[in-house]
Amino acid sequence: MKALKFIKNHIIYFILLLCCIVFSIASPNFLTSSNLLNILRASSMMGIVECGVTMVMIGGGMDMSVGGQMSLNGFILALLMVNFQVPLFVVILVALGLGLMEGIANGVIGIKLGVAPMVVTLATMTIFQALTKVITAGKAVSGFSDAFLSIGKGYVFGIIPIPVLVFVIIVAICQFVMTKTYFGRQIFAMGGNTEAARLSGVNTNLLTVMLYAICGFITAIASIIMLSRTASAQTTAGGSYAFDCMTAAVLGGIGLKGGEGSVIGGVIGAIVIGVLSNGFVMIGVNENWQSVIKGIILLIAVGIDKIKIVEKEAA
């Protein structure tokens, strides 16, 4: 019984191990150091976004607009650097400010309309994506400075990729906030029971806006890294992030109703998605079939989450 409970509580780690075993058997190049580094680099970008999404979901919300934010942010940054030669430091500040505003907009609109967070953020995702196409007319933008490109492709001490270092720092900060601070306890309380949290003195409206603002800020960091790594602003950038982040969160034990889970769990879920994406490419799985498989995985994860909710209510 104890062994079964241990496996149940750490299922995401067993899924990660199983994925690595299967892909290493299917492709001899999967476990090479260069490929593992590629996985870590790719996972770090989604993992950064996942930190923000996880905090929002634990607080009882949902942010499906992160992909649209990354696309819009990327193009605005690209245009500022290439067309207007704005200094890199200023561009980064603009990106972070833009992310904050996008997040605040999500939170405020959701509160004012009083509708489900998924509906609100799906709408803002559509708006962000449409604005990207309007601004760029569907054309890619490239031609960045070496200083900017080094953010996504450079190394610290010649060993640690900069995106991975940023990823680790953000995970550590978010995990600390969620587990060791009063702010984190408020988030869990609001996600568990919004009305009870409000009655206990938590300003749930302000907390909700703050969570979406944090998610937008973190997503802006990821958009800077993605643009630097790809060296080109594309309208399709971050297109699958909303779906992948939600899948990663549920896989990592973050309940869809809020109030439970951890940043580490969501991040491990993001790494699982990164391993799956990389492994599928290495064994030649068609991109459409990849989406089908990921959809099935999400359904299974949601089913498991539903079972956990039923068991919790029955206890």
mmCIF file of C-alpha atoms in Angstrom:
data_model
loop_
_atom_site.group_PDB
_atom_site.id
_atom_site.type_symbol
_atom_site.label_atom_id
_atom_site.label_comp_id
_atom_site.label_asym_id
_atom_site.label_seq_id
_atom_site.Cartn_x
_atom_site.Cartn_y
_atom_site.Cartn_z
ATOM 1 C CA MET A 1 0.000 0.000 0.000
ATOM 2 C CA LYS A 2 2.828 2.412 0.885
ATOM 3 C CA ALA A 3 4.610 1.593 -2.373
ATOM 4 C CA LEU A 4 1.418 2.259 -4.353
ATOM 5 C CA LYS A 5 0.915 5.570 -2.566
ATOM 6 C CA PHE A 6 4.533 6.556 -3.261
ATOM 7 C CA ILE A 7 4.140 5.788 -6.976
ATOM 8 C CA LYS A 8 0.845 7.697 -7.088
ATOM 9 C CA ASN A 9 2.389 10.766 -5.442
ATOM 10 C CA HIS A 10 5.447 10.699 -7.718
ATOM 11 C CA ILE A 11 3.850 9.439 -10.942
ATOM 12 C CA ILE A 12 5.288 12.301 -13.012
ATOM 13 C CA TYR A 13 8.850 11.142 -12.265
ATOM 14 C CA PHE A 14 8.027 7.598 -13.356
ATOM 15 C CA ILE A 15 6.467 8.952 -16.561
ATOM 16 C CA LEU A 16 9.652 10.931 -17.248
ATOM 17 C CA LEU A 17 11.811 7.855 -16.632
ATOM 18 C CA LEU A 18 9.586 5.705 -18.860
ATOM 19 C CA CYS A 19 9.759 8.254 -21.697
ATOM 20 C CA CYS A 20 13.557 8.346 -21.489
ATOM 21 C CA ILE A 21 13.794 4.544 -21.531
ATOM 22 C CA VAL A 22 11.436 4.152 -24.503
ATOM 23 C CA PHE A 23 13.109 6.848 -26.618
ATOM 24 C CA SER A 24 16.629 5.653 -25.770
ATOM 25 C CA ILE A 25 15.670 2.195 -27.054
ATOM 26 C CA ALA A 26 13.966 3.601 -30.163
ATOM 27 C CA SER A 27 16.800 5.997 -31.002
ATOM 28 C CA PRO A 28 20.457 5.411 -30.072
ATOM 29 C CA ASN A 29 21.121 9.162 -30.314
ATOM 30 C CA PHE A 30 18.514 10.120 -27.729
ATOM 31 C CA LEU A 31 20.785 9.871 -24.680
ATOM 32 C CA THR A 32 23.767 11.621 -26.244
ATOM 33 C CA SER A 33 25.024 14.653 -24.334
ATOM 34 C CA SER A 34 24.259 17.000 -27.228
ATOM 35 C CA ASN A 35 20.649 15.825 -27.483
ATOM 36 C CA LEU A 36 20.079 15.970 -23.731
ATOM 37 C CA LEU A 37 21.401 19.531 -23.803
ATOM 38 C CA ASN A 38 18.973 20.331 -26.631
ATOM 39 C CA ILE A 39 16.108 18.948 -24.544
ATOM 40 C CA LEU A 40 17.178 21.019 -21.560
ATOM 41 C CA ARG A 41 17.438 24.195 -23.653
ATOM 42 C CA ALA A 42 14.025 23.668 -25.257
ATOM 43 C CA SER A 43 12.402 22.639 -21.976
ATOM 44 C CA SER A 44 13.849 25.648 -20.181
ATOM 45 C CA MET A 45 11.775 28.083 -22.247
ATOM 46 C CA MET A 46 8.511 26.256 -21.646
ATOM 47 C CA GLY A 47 9.568 25.555 -18.068
ATOM 48 C CA ILE A 48 9.940 29.291 -17.435
ATOM 49 C CA VAL A 49 6.419 29.931 -18.745
ATOM 50 C CA GLU A 50 5.176 26.923 -16.783
ATOM 51 C CA CYS A 51 6.252 28.566 -13.514
ATOM 52 C CA GLY A 52 3.848 31.436 -14.129
ATOM 53 C CA VAL A 53 1.055 29.212 -15.429
ATOM 54 C CA THR A 54 1.417 26.896 -12.431
ATOM 55 C CA MET A 55 1.097 29.765 -9.948
ATOM 56 C CA VAL A 56 -2.033 30.995 -11.729
ATOM 57 C CA MET A 57 -3.569 27.504 -11.756
ATOM 58 C CA ILE A 58 -2.807 26.877 -8.083
ATOM 59 C CA GLY A 59 -4.612 30.156 -7.404
ATOM 60 C CA GLY A 60 -7.680 28.799 -9.195
ATOM 61 C CA GLY A 61 -7.119 30.506 -12.532
ATOM 62 C CA MET A 62 -5.990 29.537 -16.012
ATOM 63 C CA ASP A 63 -3.869 31.359 -18.577
ATOM 64 C CA MET A 64 -4.297 30.152 -22.140
ATOM 65 C CA SER A 65 -2.913 33.371 -23.605
ATOM 66 C CA VAL A 66 0.795 32.690 -22.993
ATOM 67 C CA GLY A 67 1.450 31.565 -26.569
ATOM 68 C CA GLY A 68 -0.168 34.697 -27.969
ATOM 69 C CA GLN A 69 1.822 36.832 -25.550
ATOM 70 C CA MET A 70 5.101 35.258 -26.678
ATOM 71 C CA SER A 71 4.283 35.838 -30.336
ATOM 72 C CA LEU A 72 3.234 39.481 -29.855
ATOM 73 C CA ASN A 73 6.110 40.271 -27.485
ATOM 74 C CA GLY A 74 8.610 38.722 -29.875
ATOM 75 C CA PHE A 75 7.481 40.826 -32.820
ATOM 76 C CA ILE A 76 7.369 44.073 -30.876
ATOM 77 C CA LEU A 77 10.895 43.440 -29.583
ATOM 78 C CA ALA A 78 12.108 42.518 -33.059
ATOM 79 C CA LEU A 79 10.648 45.664 -34.620
ATOM 80 C CA LEU A 80 12.128 47.875 -31.896
ATOM 81 C CA MET A 81 15.587 46.393 -32.386
ATOM 82 C CA VAL A 82 15.669 46.012 -36.173
ATOM 83 C CA ASN A 83 13.509 48.871 -37.453
ATOM 84 C CA PHE A 84 14.120 51.489 -34.756
ATOM 85 C CA GLN A 85 17.543 50.456 -33.384
ATOM 86 C CA VAL A 86 16.359 50.782 -29.775
ATOM 87 C CA PRO A 87 19.126 49.868 -27.276
ATOM 88 C CA LEU A 88 19.018 46.297 -25.970
ATOM 89 C CA PHE A 89 18.575 47.325 -22.324
ATOM 90 C CA VAL A 90 15.556 49.468 -23.198
ATOM 91 C CA VAL A 91 14.086 46.697 -25.355
ATOM 92 C CA ILE A 92 14.285 44.224 -22.477
ATOM 93 C CA LEU A 93 12.565 46.712 -20.141
ATOM 94 C CA VAL A 94 9.825 47.246 -22.739
ATOM 95 C CA ALA A 95 9.347 43.477 -23.040
ATOM 96 C CA LEU A 96 8.992 43.010 -19.299
ATOM 97 C CA GLY A 97 6.620 45.966 -19.036
ATOM 98 C CA LEU A 98 4.549 44.640 -21.913
ATOM 99 C CA GLY A 99 4.310 41.244 -20.221
ATOM 100 C CA LEU A 100 3.122 42.871 -17.002
ATOM 101 C CA MET A 101 0.427 44.840 -18.853
ATOM 102 C CA GLU A 102 -0.785 41.749 -20.715
ATOM 103 C CA GLY A 103 -1.027 39.834 -17.458
ATOM 104 C CA ILE A 104 -2.811 42.672 -15.669
ATOM 105 C CA ALA A 105 -5.268 42.899 -18.576
ATOM 106 C CA ASN A 106 -6.058 39.191 -18.234
ATOM 107 C CA GLY A 107 -6.697 39.531 -14.510
ATOM 108 C CA VAL A 108 -8.760 42.721 -14.661
ATOM 109 C CA ILE A 109 -10.912 41.574 -17.597
ATOM 110 C CA GLY A 110 -11.616 38.264 -15.875
ATOM 111 C CA ILE A 111 -12.681 39.995 -12.654
ATOM 112 C CA LYS A 112 -14.837 42.631 -14.379
ATOM 113 C CA LEU A 113 -16.601 40.159 -16.671
ATOM 114 C CA GLY A 114 -16.905 37.463 -14.026
ATOM 115 C CA VAL A 115 -16.485 34.651 -16.548
ATOM 116 C CA ALA A 116 -14.274 31.566 -16.506
ATOM 117 C CA PRO A 117 -10.535 32.348 -16.738
ATOM 118 C CA MET A 118 -10.126 29.899 -19.617
ATOM 119 C CA VAL A 119 -12.685 31.806 -21.698
ATOM 120 C CA VAL A 120 -11.087 35.185 -20.946
ATOM 121 C CA THR A 121 -7.541 34.071 -21.722
ATOM 122 C CA LEU A 122 -8.592 32.217 -24.871
ATOM 123 C CA ALA A 123 -10.105 35.511 -26.021
ATOM 124 C CA THR A 124 -6.978 37.518 -25.166
ATOM 125 C CA MET A 125 -4.838 34.842 -26.834
ATOM 126 C CA THR A 126 -6.827 35.387 -30.031
ATOM 127 C CA ILE A 127 -6.410 39.156 -29.686
ATOM 128 C CA PHE A 128 -2.645 38.901 -29.137
ATOM 129 C CA GLN A 129 -2.228 36.575 -32.117
ATOM 130 C CA ALA A 130 -4.366 38.799 -34.350
ATOM 131 C CA LEU A 131 -2.425 41.912 -33.320
ATOM 132 C CA THR A 132 0.797 40.117 -34.208
ATOM 133 C CA LYS A 133 -0.456 39.427 -37.725
ATOM 134 C CA VAL A 134 -1.772 42.975 -38.133
ATOM 135 C CA ILE A 135 1.536 44.515 -37.042
ATOM 136 C CA THR A 136 3.705 42.292 -39.225
ATOM 137 C CA ALA A 137 1.437 41.341 -42.125
ATOM 138 C CA GLY A 138 2.576 37.773 -41.504
ATOM 139 C CA LYS A 139 6.227 38.491 -42.305
ATOM 140 C CA ALA A 140 9.140 37.276 -40.179
ATOM 141 C CA VAL A 141 11.646 39.738 -38.708
ATOM 142 C CA SER A 142 15.339 38.963 -38.229
ATOM 143 C CA GLY A 143 18.736 40.665 -38.143
ATOM 144 C CA PHE A 144 19.512 40.956 -34.428
ATOM 145 C CA SER A 145 22.778 41.963 -32.786
ATOM 146 C CA ASP A 146 25.231 39.388 -31.467
ATOM 147 C CA ALA A 147 24.675 40.741 -27.959
ATOM 148 C CA PHE A 148 20.976 39.892 -28.155
ATOM 149 C CA LEU A 149 21.562 36.484 -29.758
ATOM 150 C CA SER A 150 23.942 35.569 -26.939
ATOM 151 C CA ILE A 151 21.017 35.595 -24.484
ATOM 152 C CA GLY A 152 19.506 32.487 -26.048
ATOM 153 C CA LYS A 153 22.640 30.855 -27.415
ATOM 154 C CA GLY A 154 25.370 31.849 -24.971
ATOM 155 C CA TYR A 155 26.894 30.027 -22.009
ATOM 156 C CA VAL A 156 27.883 30.947 -18.466
ATOM 157 C CA PHE A 157 31.456 29.870 -17.665
ATOM 158 C CA GLY A 158 31.444 28.164 -21.071
ATOM 159 C CA ILE A 159 29.367 25.290 -19.679
ATOM 160 C CA ILE A 160 25.867 26.308 -18.579
ATOM 161 C CA PRO A 161 23.493 27.608 -21.293
ATOM 162 C CA ILE A 162 22.104 31.007 -20.301
ATOM 163 C CA PRO A 163 18.452 29.905 -20.852
ATOM 164 C CA VAL A 164 18.988 26.969 -18.480
ATOM 165 C CA LEU A 165 20.501 29.229 -15.809
ATOM 166 C CA VAL A 166 17.589 31.677 -16.081
ATOM 167 C CA PHE A 167 15.186 28.724 -15.914
ATOM 168 C CA VAL A 168 16.765 27.364 -12.711
ATOM 169 C CA ILE A 169 16.744 30.795 -11.048
ATOM 170 C CA ILE A 170 13.070 31.414 -11.859
ATOM 171 C CA VAL A 171 12.055 27.931 -10.685
ATOM 172 C CA ALA A 172 13.926 28.454 -7.408
ATOM 173 C CA ILE A 173 12.309 31.854 -6.809
ATOM 174 C CA CYS A 174 8.786 30.652 -7.626
ATOM 175 C CA GLN A 175 9.165 27.489 -5.539
ATOM 176 C CA PHE A 176 10.387 29.572 -2.591
ATOM 177 C CA VAL A 177 7.508 32.037 -2.936
ATOM 178 C CA MET A 178 4.912 29.262 -3.086
ATOM 179 C CA THR A 179 6.268 27.212 -0.181
ATOM 180 C CA LYS A 180 7.939 29.661 2.192
ATOM 181 C CA THR A 181 6.007 32.926 2.049
ATOM 182 C CA TYR A 182 2.675 34.305 3.233
ATOM 183 C CA PHE A 183 1.949 35.330 -0.352
ATOM 184 C CA GLY A 184 2.251 31.693 -1.426
ATOM 185 C CA ARG A 185 -0.074 30.535 1.344
ATOM 186 C CA GLN A 186 -2.625 33.104 0.205
ATOM 187 C CA ILE A 187 -2.463 31.693 -3.325
ATOM 188 C CA PHE A 188 -3.135 28.158 -2.094
ATOM 189 C CA ALA A 189 -5.964 29.406 0.119
ATOM 190 C CA MET A 190 -7.629 31.291 -2.731
ATOM 191 C CA GLY A 191 -7.298 28.322 -5.066
ATOM 192 C CA GLY A 192 -8.725 25.941 -2.484
ATOM 193 C CA ASN A 193 -11.747 28.092 -1.621
ATOM 194 C CA THR A 194 -11.999 31.630 -2.955
ATOM 195 C CA GLU A 195 -14.906 32.670 -0.741
ATOM 196 C CA ALA A 196 -13.286 31.312 2.419
ATOM 197 C CA ALA A 197 -10.054 33.103 1.536
ATOM 198 C CA ARG A 198 -11.958 36.352 1.003
ATOM 199 C CA LEU A 199 -13.736 36.016 4.353
ATOM 200 C CA SER A 200 -10.399 35.408 6.066
ATOM 201 C CA GLY A 201 -9.115 38.758 4.824
ATOM 202 C CA VAL A 202 -7.427 37.908 1.517
ATOM 203 C CA ASN A 203 -7.976 40.528 -1.195
ATOM 204 C CA THR A 204 -8.752 37.915 -3.839
ATOM 205 C CA ASN A 205 -9.268 40.402 -6.674
ATOM 206 C CA LEU A 206 -5.878 42.024 -6.108
ATOM 207 C CA LEU A 207 -4.220 38.631 -5.661
ATOM 208 C CA THR A 208 -5.743 37.384 -8.923
ATOM 209 C CA VAL A 209 -4.446 40.391 -10.863
ATOM 210 C CA MET A 210 -1.015 39.987 -9.254
ATOM 211 C CA LEU A 211 -0.860 36.321 -10.284
ATOM 212 C CA TYR A 212 -1.671 37.083 -13.911
ATOM 213 C CA ALA A 213 0.817 39.976 -13.852
ATOM 214 C CA ILE A 214 3.528 37.629 -12.558
ATOM 215 C CA CYS A 215 2.644 35.097 -15.248
ATOM 216 C CA GLY A 216 2.835 37.809 -17.918
ATOM 217 C CA PHE A 217 6.188 39.027 -16.587
ATOM 218 C CA ILE A 218 7.641 35.508 -16.576
ATOM 219 C CA THR A 219 6.235 34.817 -20.049
ATOM 220 C CA ALA A 220 7.951 37.994 -21.276
ATOM 221 C CA ILE A 221 11.282 36.623 -20.035
ATOM 222 C CA ALA A 222 10.651 33.423 -21.989
ATOM 223 C CA SER A 223 9.713 35.409 -25.108
ATOM 224 C CA ILE A 224 13.054 37.258 -24.967
ATOM 225 C CA ILE A 225 14.933 33.967 -24.727
ATOM 226 C CA MET A 226 12.896 32.338 -27.503
ATOM 227 C CA LEU A 227 13.421 35.266 -29.882
ATOM 228 C CA SER A 228 17.146 35.258 -29.144
ATOM 229 C CA ARG A 229 17.435 31.498 -29.607
ATOM 230 C CA THR A 230 15.484 31.312 -32.876
ATOM 231 C CA ALA A 231 17.006 34.582 -34.226
ATOM 232 C CA SER A 232 13.723 35.311 -35.997
ATOM 233 C CA ALA A 233 10.301 36.607 -34.933
ATOM 234 C CA GLN A 234 7.610 34.303 -36.324
ATOM 235 C CA THR A 235 3.826 34.594 -36.132
ATOM 236 C CA THR A 236 3.711 30.937 -35.066
ATOM 237 C CA ALA A 237 6.131 31.427 -32.139
ATOM 238 C CA GLY A 238 4.760 29.957 -28.915
ATOM 239 C CA GLY A 239 1.708 28.644 -30.735
ATOM 240 C CA SER A 240 1.471 25.385 -28.788
ATOM 241 C CA TYR A 241 2.576 26.793 -25.431
ATOM 242 C CA ALA A 242 -0.910 27.241 -23.960
ATOM 243 C CA PHE A 243 -1.873 23.636 -24.637
ATOM 244 C CA ASP A 244 1.539 22.252 -23.665
ATOM 245 C CA CYS A 245 1.705 24.253 -20.428
ATOM 246 C CA MET A 246 -1.747 23.131 -19.334
ATOM 247 C CA THR A 247 -0.857 19.518 -20.144
ATOM 248 C CA ALA A 248 2.423 19.847 -18.243
ATOM 249 C CA ALA A 249 0.665 21.365 -15.239
ATOM 250 C CA VAL A 250 -1.967 18.637 -14.993
ATOM 251 C CA LEU A 251 0.682 15.947 -15.529
ATOM 252 C CA GLY A 252 2.693 17.551 -12.730
ATOM 253 C CA GLY A 253 -0.161 17.296 -10.239
ATOM 254 C CA ILE A 254 -1.633 20.799 -10.436
ATOM 255 C CA GLY A 255 -5.377 20.466 -9.961
ATOM 256 C CA LEU A 256 -7.656 22.124 -12.497
ATOM 257 C CA LYS A 257 -9.775 23.469 -9.629
ATOM 258 C CA GLY A 258 -6.776 25.058 -7.936
ATOM 259 C CA GLY A 259 -5.434 24.897 -4.406
ATOM 260 C CA GLU A 260 -2.977 22.062 -4.928
ATOM 261 C CA GLY A 261 0.250 21.208 -6.702
ATOM 262 C CA SER A 262 3.745 22.647 -6.794
ATOM 263 C CA VAL A 263 5.991 24.638 -9.088
ATOM 264 C CA ILE A 264 8.424 21.712 -9.212
ATOM 265 C CA GLY A 265 5.625 19.385 -10.328
ATOM 266 C CA GLY A 266 4.633 21.727 -13.151
ATOM 267 C CA VAL A 267 8.250 22.111 -14.236
ATOM 268 C CA ILE A 268 8.818 18.340 -14.330
ATOM 269 C CA GLY A 269 5.653 18.143 -16.431
ATOM 270 C CA ALA A 270 7.186 20.685 -18.822
ATOM 271 C CA ILE A 271 10.346 18.590 -19.066
ATOM 272 C CA VAL A 272 8.206 15.535 -19.883
ATOM 273 C CA ILE A 273 6.585 17.491 -22.731
ATOM 274 C CA GLY A 274 10.058 18.531 -23.901
ATOM 275 C CA VAL A 275 11.267 14.932 -23.845
ATOM 276 C CA LEU A 276 8.188 13.789 -25.771
ATOM 277 C CA SER A 277 8.590 16.488 -28.427
ATOM 278 C CA ASN A 278 12.278 15.715 -28.879
ATOM 279 C CA GLY A 279 11.790 11.961 -28.849
ATOM 280 C CA PHE A 280 8.969 12.076 -31.388
ATOM 281 C CA VAL A 281 11.153 14.064 -33.784
ATOM 282 C CA MET A 282 14.054 11.647 -33.353
ATOM 283 C CA ILE A 283 11.942 8.599 -34.178
ATOM 284 C CA GLY A 284 10.177 10.362 -37.054
ATOM 285 C CA VAL A 285 6.652 10.796 -35.695
ATOM 286 C CA ASN A 286 4.559 13.131 -37.868
ATOM 287 C CA GLU A 287 3.779 16.506 -36.268
ATOM 288 C CA ASN A 288 0.035 15.922 -36.548
ATOM 289 C CA TRP A 289 0.345 12.583 -34.784
ATOM 290 C CA GLN A 290 2.390 14.292 -32.090
ATOM 291 C CA SER A 291 -0.579 16.577 -31.437
ATOM 292 C CA VAL A 292 -2.939 13.594 -31.333
ATOM 293 C CA ILE A 293 -0.750 11.820 -28.776
ATOM 294 C CA LYS A 294 -0.391 14.952 -26.644
ATOM 295 C CA GLY A 295 -4.165 15.385 -26.722
ATOM 296 C CA ILE A 296 -4.646 11.833 -25.487
ATOM 297 C CA ILE A 297 -2.092 12.445 -22.731
ATOM 298 C CA LEU A 298 -4.012 15.565 -21.641
ATOM 299 C CA LEU A 299 -7.294 13.624 -21.533
ATOM 300 C CA ILE A 300 -5.686 10.924 -19.396
ATOM 301 C CA ALA A 301 -4.162 13.533 -17.074
ATOM 302 C CA VAL A 302 -7.507 15.339 -16.709
ATOM 303 C CA GLY A 303 -9.185 11.989 -15.996
ATOM 304 C CA ILE A 304 -6.662 11.262 -13.244
ATOM 305 C CA ASP A 305 -7.235 14.748 -11.815
ATOM 306 C CA LYS A 306 -10.991 14.106 -11.776
ATOM 307 C CA ILE A 307 -10.477 10.812 -9.932
ATOM 308 C CA LYS A 308 -8.328 12.622 -7.345
ATOM 309 C CA ILE A 309 -11.083 15.209 -6.828
ATOM 310 C CA VAL A 310 -13.723 12.496 -6.339
ATOM 311 C CA GLU A 311 -11.490 10.619 -3.884
ATOM 312 C CA LYS A 312 -10.806 13.833 -1.975
ATOM 313 C CA GLU A 313 -14.510 14.673 -1.718
ATOM 314 C CA ALA A 314 -15.342 11.119 -0.618
ATOM 315 C CA ALA A 315 -12.671 11.111 2.107
#
